[in-house]
Structure formats: structure tokens, C-alpha cells
Amino acid sequence: MITLILFGPPGGGKGTQAVNLVEKYGLLHISTGDLFRYEMKNDTPLGLEAKSYIEKGELVPDSVTIGMLKNKMDANKDVKGYILDGFPRTVPQAEALDELLASDGNEVTALIALEVDDEVLIERLQGRAATSGRADDADVNIIKNRIEVYKSQTSVVAEYYGKVEKTAYVNGVGSIAEVTNRLSDAIDTFLD
Ligand code: AMP
């Protein structure tokens, strides 16, 4: 079972690239952001709880996020593997993921981190606000907070997997196809 973590700051291109990688490697794409947006659209209790954090650009609490991810993975065990987009975003989430995979005799294959400068991130997120319809893309202060949260709470996850030599960094600036090629090259070094 392959479990790839597609990592990087908001606006780094994780969602766009995940679509290409899923096709290439035949993995199931799990985006916790997409799962939260689905719950919010349907006004579920989980959606309502998540909304109060997401609209401020804060992280949804670990217990809520881990529970949702676990449900999604448990419901999809008969797959070749997963490409996780937007999870884990904290070290406790990474530890929970490791435990979850270990309970089935599996482990994280690799974490591939997209690197993009802040100015480019802000430009991309503001640019996509019109088409994404996302409230958290529409306000530059929320965008800046999401980038700060990435730096203060999330970037350590790349170091966490780096300690066990599972992290690779990839330049996330370029055409979509160029970045997909760089990501594939990085991923292939972790596959048999
Ligand atoms: P994304 O679509 O990945 O940019 O996620 C949008 C928002 O959903 C984030 O800014 C967080 O508020 C929330 N979110 C998504 N994934 C997570 C996670 N793994 N942990 C906590 N909050 C998350």
C-alpha cells in the first residue's frame, strides 16, 4: 500500500497536482479541505464546527480532523494507496496517521513538499478567489493567516518525516506539467 503526503503551503498547488498524480499512480485522493467543504455545504454538525475555524484561516482541531480522516480511510481500504492533500497539518496528526497505517501493517511512503514563495502564494490565492468561491481565498488577511499557520504549526511535519528520510522538497513554481514532472521524479525515488 502506497501512502503519499502531498505537502506545502496554501496556494502551493497541492490540489491541482494531486489530480495529475492520482491519474498517474492510481491512488485515492483524500483532501481534508475538500471533505470539510462538503460537510459545510451540507450544513452537517461537523461542517458547522469546521466552518468557525476555516473562515478565520485557523486549523480545525486535531480530534475532529483525525476522526474525519480515519472514517474516510476506513471506508476505502480496498485501494492501491492514498494521496493525502492537506493532511497531516500538525505533528499530532502525523502521529495519528502513523498509528492508523501501522494498525494495518502499513506506513507513510513519502512526504513531498512543494516550495513556493509567499508573494506567489498570495497572488495565486487572490487570483483563484473568483473561481474557487472560497471565503478563505477572498480576504488577504485570512490568506496571510493561513500562510502563518502553515509556518508555525504545519511546516514541522516535513521535518518529522525528514527524520526518517521520507521527505523530499520540490520547487512548486513553473507550469503545471513541469511541477508534475518534478513531483513524479521525487515520488519515484521512494517507490520500488
Ligand atoms: P485546504 O483546502 O487544504 O486549503 O484547507 C482549507 C481549510 O480547511 C484550512 O485552512 C483549515 O482551516 C481546514 N483544514 C483542512 N485540512 C486540515 C487539517 N489537516 N487540519 C486542520 N484543519 C484543516
CSV table of C-alpha atoms and ligand atoms in Angstrom, one decimal:
chain,number,residue,atom,x,y,z
A,1,MET,CA,0.0,0.0,0.0
A,2,ILE,CA,1.4,3.4,-1.0
A,3,THR,CA,0.6,6.5,1.1
A,4,LEU,CA,1.9,9.7,-0.3
A,5,ILE,CA,1.6,13.0,1.5
A,6,LEU,CA,1.4,15.9,-0.9
A,7,PHE,CA,2.6,18.8,1.3
A,8,GLY,CA,3.0,22.5,1.0
A,9,PRO,CA,1.6,25.9,1.9
A,10,PRO,CA,-1.9,27.1,1.0
A,11,GLY,CA,-1.7,28.0,-2.7
A,12,GLY,CA,1.3,25.7,-3.2
A,13,GLY,CA,-0.6,23.7,-5.9
A,14,LYS,CA,-1.4,20.6,-3.8
A,15,GLY,CA,-5.0,20.2,-5.1
A,16,THR,CA,-4.0,20.8,-8.8
A,17,GLN,CA,-1.1,18.4,-8.7
A,18,ALA,CA,-3.0,15.8,-6.7
A,19,VAL,CA,-5.4,15.4,-9.7
A,20,ASN,CA,-2.5,14.6,-12.1
A,21,LEU,CA,-0.7,12.3,-9.6
A,22,VAL,CA,-3.8,10.3,-8.8
A,23,GLU,CA,-4.2,9.6,-12.5
A,24,LYS,CA,-0.5,8.6,-12.9
A,25,TYR,CA,-0.2,6.4,-9.8
A,26,GLY,CA,-3.8,5.1,-9.5
A,27,LEU,CA,-4.2,6.3,-5.9
A,28,LEU,CA,-7.2,7.6,-4.0
A,29,HIS,CA,-7.1,11.4,-3.5
A,30,ILE,CA,-8.1,12.4,0.0
A,31,SER,CA,-8.2,16.2,0.7
A,32,THR,CA,-9.3,17.1,4.2
A,33,GLY,CA,-10.1,20.6,2.9
A,34,ASP,CA,-12.5,19.2,0.3
A,35,LEU,CA,-14.1,16.9,3.0
A,36,PHE,CA,-14.7,19.9,5.2
A,37,ARG,CA,-16.2,21.9,2.4
A,38,TYR,CA,-18.5,19.0,1.5
A,39,GLU,CA,-19.7,18.9,5.2
A,40,MET,CA,-20.1,22.7,5.3
A,41,LYS,CA,-22.1,22.7,2.0
A,42,ASN,CA,-24.5,20.2,3.6
A,43,ASP,CA,-24.7,22.0,6.9
A,44,THR,CA,-23.8,19.0,8.9
A,45,PRO,CA,-22.8,19.4,12.6
A,46,LEU,CA,-19.2,18.6,11.5
A,47,GLY,CA,-19.4,21.2,8.8
A,48,LEU,CA,-20.8,23.8,11.2
A,49,GLU,CA,-18.0,23.2,13.7
A,50,ALA,CA,-15.3,23.3,11.0
A,51,LYS,CA,-16.6,26.5,9.5
A,52,SER,CA,-15.8,28.6,12.5
A,53,TYR,CA,-12.1,27.8,12.1
A,54,ILE,CA,-11.9,27.7,8.4
A,55,GLU,CA,-13.4,31.1,7.9
A,56,LYS,CA,-10.7,32.6,10.1
A,57,GLY,CA,-7.9,30.6,8.4
A,58,GLU,CA,-7.2,28.6,11.5
A,59,LEU,CA,-6.8,24.9,11.7
A,60,VAL,CA,-9.8,22.7,12.7
A,61,PRO,CA,-8.9,20.9,16.0
A,62,ASP,CA,-6.9,17.7,15.6
A,63,SER,CA,-9.5,15.4,17.2
A,64,VAL,CA,-12.2,16.5,14.6
A,65,THR,CA,-9.8,16.3,11.7
A,66,ILE,CA,-8.2,13.0,12.6
A,67,GLY,CA,-11.7,11.4,13.2
A,68,MET,CA,-12.9,12.5,9.8
A,69,LEU,CA,-9.7,11.3,8.0
A,70,LYS,CA,-9.9,7.9,9.8
A,71,ASN,CA,-13.5,7.4,8.7
A,72,LYS,CA,-12.6,8.2,5.1
A,73,MET,CA,-9.6,5.8,5.1
A,74,ASP,CA,-11.6,3.0,6.9
A,75,ALA,CA,-14.3,3.3,4.2
A,76,ASN,CA,-11.7,2.9,1.5
A,77,LYS,CA,-9.4,0.1,2.4
A,78,ASP,CA,-9.5,-1.7,-0.9
A,79,VAL,CA,-7.4,0.7,-2.8
A,80,LYS,CA,-3.8,0.7,-4.1
A,81,GLY,CA,-3.0,3.6,-1.9
A,82,TYR,CA,-3.7,7.1,-0.9
A,83,ILE,CA,-2.5,10.6,-1.8
A,84,LEU,CA,-3.2,12.8,1.1
A,85,ASP,CA,-3.6,16.5,0.3
A,86,GLY,CA,-3.8,18.9,3.3
A,87,PHE,CA,-3.2,16.2,5.9
A,88,PRO,CA,-1.3,15.9,8.2
A,89,ARG,CA,-1.0,19.6,9.2
A,90,THR,CA,0.3,19.1,12.7
A,91,VAL,CA,2.7,16.7,14.4
A,92,PRO,CA,-0.2,15.0,16.4
A,93,GLN,CA,-2.0,14.5,13.1
A,94,ALA,CA,1.2,12.8,11.7
A,95,GLU,CA,1.5,10.6,14.7
A,96,ALA,CA,-2.2,9.6,14.4
A,97,LEU,CA,-1.7,8.8,10.7
A,98,ASP,CA,1.3,6.7,11.5
A,99,GLU,CA,-0.7,4.7,14.1
A,100,LEU,CA,-3.6,4.3,11.8
A,101,LEU,CA,-1.4,2.9,9.0
A,102,ALA,CA,0.6,0.8,11.4
A,103,SER,CA,-2.6,-0.9,12.6
A,104,ASP,CA,-2.9,-2.4,9.1
A,105,GLY,CA,0.8,-3.1,8.8
A,106,ASN,CA,1.4,-0.1,6.6
A,107,GLU,CA,3.4,3.2,6.8
A,108,VAL,CA,3.8,6.5,5.0
A,109,THR,CA,5.7,6.1,1.8
A,110,ALA,CA,6.9,9.7,1.4
A,111,LEU,CA,6.1,13.3,2.1
A,112,ILE,CA,6.7,15.5,-0.9
A,113,ALA,CA,6.7,19.2,-0.1
A,114,LEU,CA,6.0,21.9,-2.7
A,115,GLU,CA,8.0,25.1,-2.1
A,116,VAL,CA,6.6,28.4,-3.2
A,117,ASP,CA,7.4,32.0,-2.1
A,118,ASP,CA,4.8,33.9,0.0
A,119,GLU,CA,4.3,36.6,-2.7
A,120,VAL,CA,3.4,33.9,-5.3
A,121,LEU,CA,1.1,32.2,-2.8
A,122,ILE,CA,-0.8,35.4,-2.1
A,123,GLU,CA,-1.1,36.2,-5.8
A,124,ARG,CA,-2.3,32.7,-6.7
A,125,LEU,CA,-4.9,32.6,-3.9
A,126,GLN,CA,-6.3,36.0,-4.7
A,127,GLY,CA,-6.3,35.1,-8.3
A,128,ARG,CA,-8.3,31.9,-7.7
A,129,ALA,CA,-10.8,33.5,-5.3
A,130,ALA,CA,-13.2,34.4,-8.1
A,131,THR,CA,-13.4,30.8,-9.4
A,132,SER,CA,-12.9,28.9,-6.1
A,133,GLY,CA,-15.8,30.7,-4.4
A,134,ARG,CA,-13.9,30.1,-1.2
A,135,ALA,CA,-14.4,32.7,1.5
A,136,ASP,CA,-10.9,31.9,2.9
A,137,ASP,CA,-9.4,32.9,-0.5
A,138,ALA,CA,-11.3,36.2,-0.8
A,139,ASP,CA,-9.7,38.1,2.1
A,140,VAL,CA,-5.9,38.8,2.0
A,141,ASN,CA,-5.8,38.9,5.9
A,142,ILE,CA,-7.2,35.4,6.0
A,143,ILE,CA,-4.7,34.3,3.3
A,144,LYS,CA,-1.8,35.7,5.3
A,145,ASN,CA,-3.1,34.0,8.4
A,146,ARG,CA,-3.2,30.6,6.6
A,147,ILE,CA,0.4,31.1,5.5
A,148,GLU,CA,1.4,32.0,9.1
A,149,VAL,CA,-0.4,28.9,10.4
A,150,TYR,CA,1.5,26.8,7.8
A,151,LYS,CA,4.8,28.2,9.0
A,152,SER,CA,4.1,27.9,12.8
A,153,GLN,CA,2.2,24.6,13.0
A,154,THR,CA,2.4,22.7,9.8
A,155,SER,CA,5.9,23.0,8.3
A,156,VAL,CA,7.4,20.9,11.2
A,157,VAL,CA,5.5,17.9,9.7
A,158,ALA,CA,8.0,17.9,6.8
A,159,GLU,CA,10.9,17.8,9.4
A,160,TYR,CA,9.1,15.0,11.3
A,161,TYR,CA,9.1,12.7,8.2
A,162,GLY,CA,12.6,14.1,7.3
A,163,LYS,CA,14.0,12.5,10.4
A,164,VAL,CA,13.1,9.1,8.9
A,165,GLU,CA,14.3,10.1,5.5
A,166,LYS,CA,10.8,10.2,3.9
A,167,THR,CA,10.7,13.9,3.0
A,168,ALA,CA,11.6,15.5,-0.4
A,169,TYR,CA,11.3,19.1,-1.3
A,170,VAL,CA,10.2,20.2,-4.8
A,171,ASN,CA,10.2,23.6,-6.4
A,172,GLY,CA,6.5,24.4,-6.9
A,173,VAL,CA,7.0,27.3,-9.3
A,174,GLY,CA,6.6,26.6,-13.0
A,175,SER,CA,4.0,25.3,-15.4
A,176,ILE,CA,1.6,22.7,-14.0
A,177,ALA,CA,3.2,20.0,-16.2
A,178,GLU,CA,6.7,21.0,-15.1
A,179,VAL,CA,5.8,20.7,-11.5
A,180,THR,CA,4.0,17.3,-12.1
A,181,ASN,CA,7.2,16.0,-13.6
A,182,ARG,CA,9.3,17.2,-10.7
A,183,LEU,CA,6.9,15.6,-8.2
A,184,SER,CA,6.9,12.3,-10.1
A,185,ASP,CA,10.6,12.2,-10.2
A,186,ALA,CA,10.7,12.8,-6.4
A,187,ILE,CA,8.0,10.2,-5.8
A,188,ASP,CA,9.7,7.6,-7.9
A,189,THR,CA,12.8,7.6,-5.8
A,190,PHE,CA,10.6,6.3,-2.9
A,191,LEU,CA,8.9,3.5,-4.9
A,192,ASP,CA,10.4,0.1,-5.7
B,1,AMP,P1,-7.3,23.4,2.2
B,1,AMP,O1,-8.4,23.1,1.2
B,1,AMP,O2,-6.3,22.2,2.4
B,1,AMP,O3,-6.6,24.7,1.9
B,1,AMP,O4,-8.0,23.5,3.7
B,1,AMP,C1,-8.9,24.6,3.9
B,1,AMP,C2,-9.0,24.8,5.4
B,1,AMP,O5,-9.6,23.6,6.0
B,1,AMP,C3,-7.8,25.0,6.2
B,1,AMP,O6,-7.4,26.4,6.2
B,1,AMP,C4,-8.1,24.6,7.6
B,1,AMP,O7,-8.9,25.5,8.2
B,1,AMP,C5,-9.0,23.4,7.3
B,1,AMP,N1,-8.2,22.1,7.2
B,1,AMP,C6,-8.0,21.3,6.1
B,1,AMP,N2,-7.2,20.3,6.4
B,1,AMP,C7,-6.9,20.4,7.7
B,1,AMP,C8,-6.1,19.7,8.6
B,1,AMP,N3,-5.4,18.6,8.2
B,1,AMP,N4,-6.1,20.1,9.9
B,1,AMP,C9,-6.8,21.2,10.4
B,1,AMP,N5,-7.5,21.9,9.6
B,1,AMP,C10,-7.6,21.6,8.2
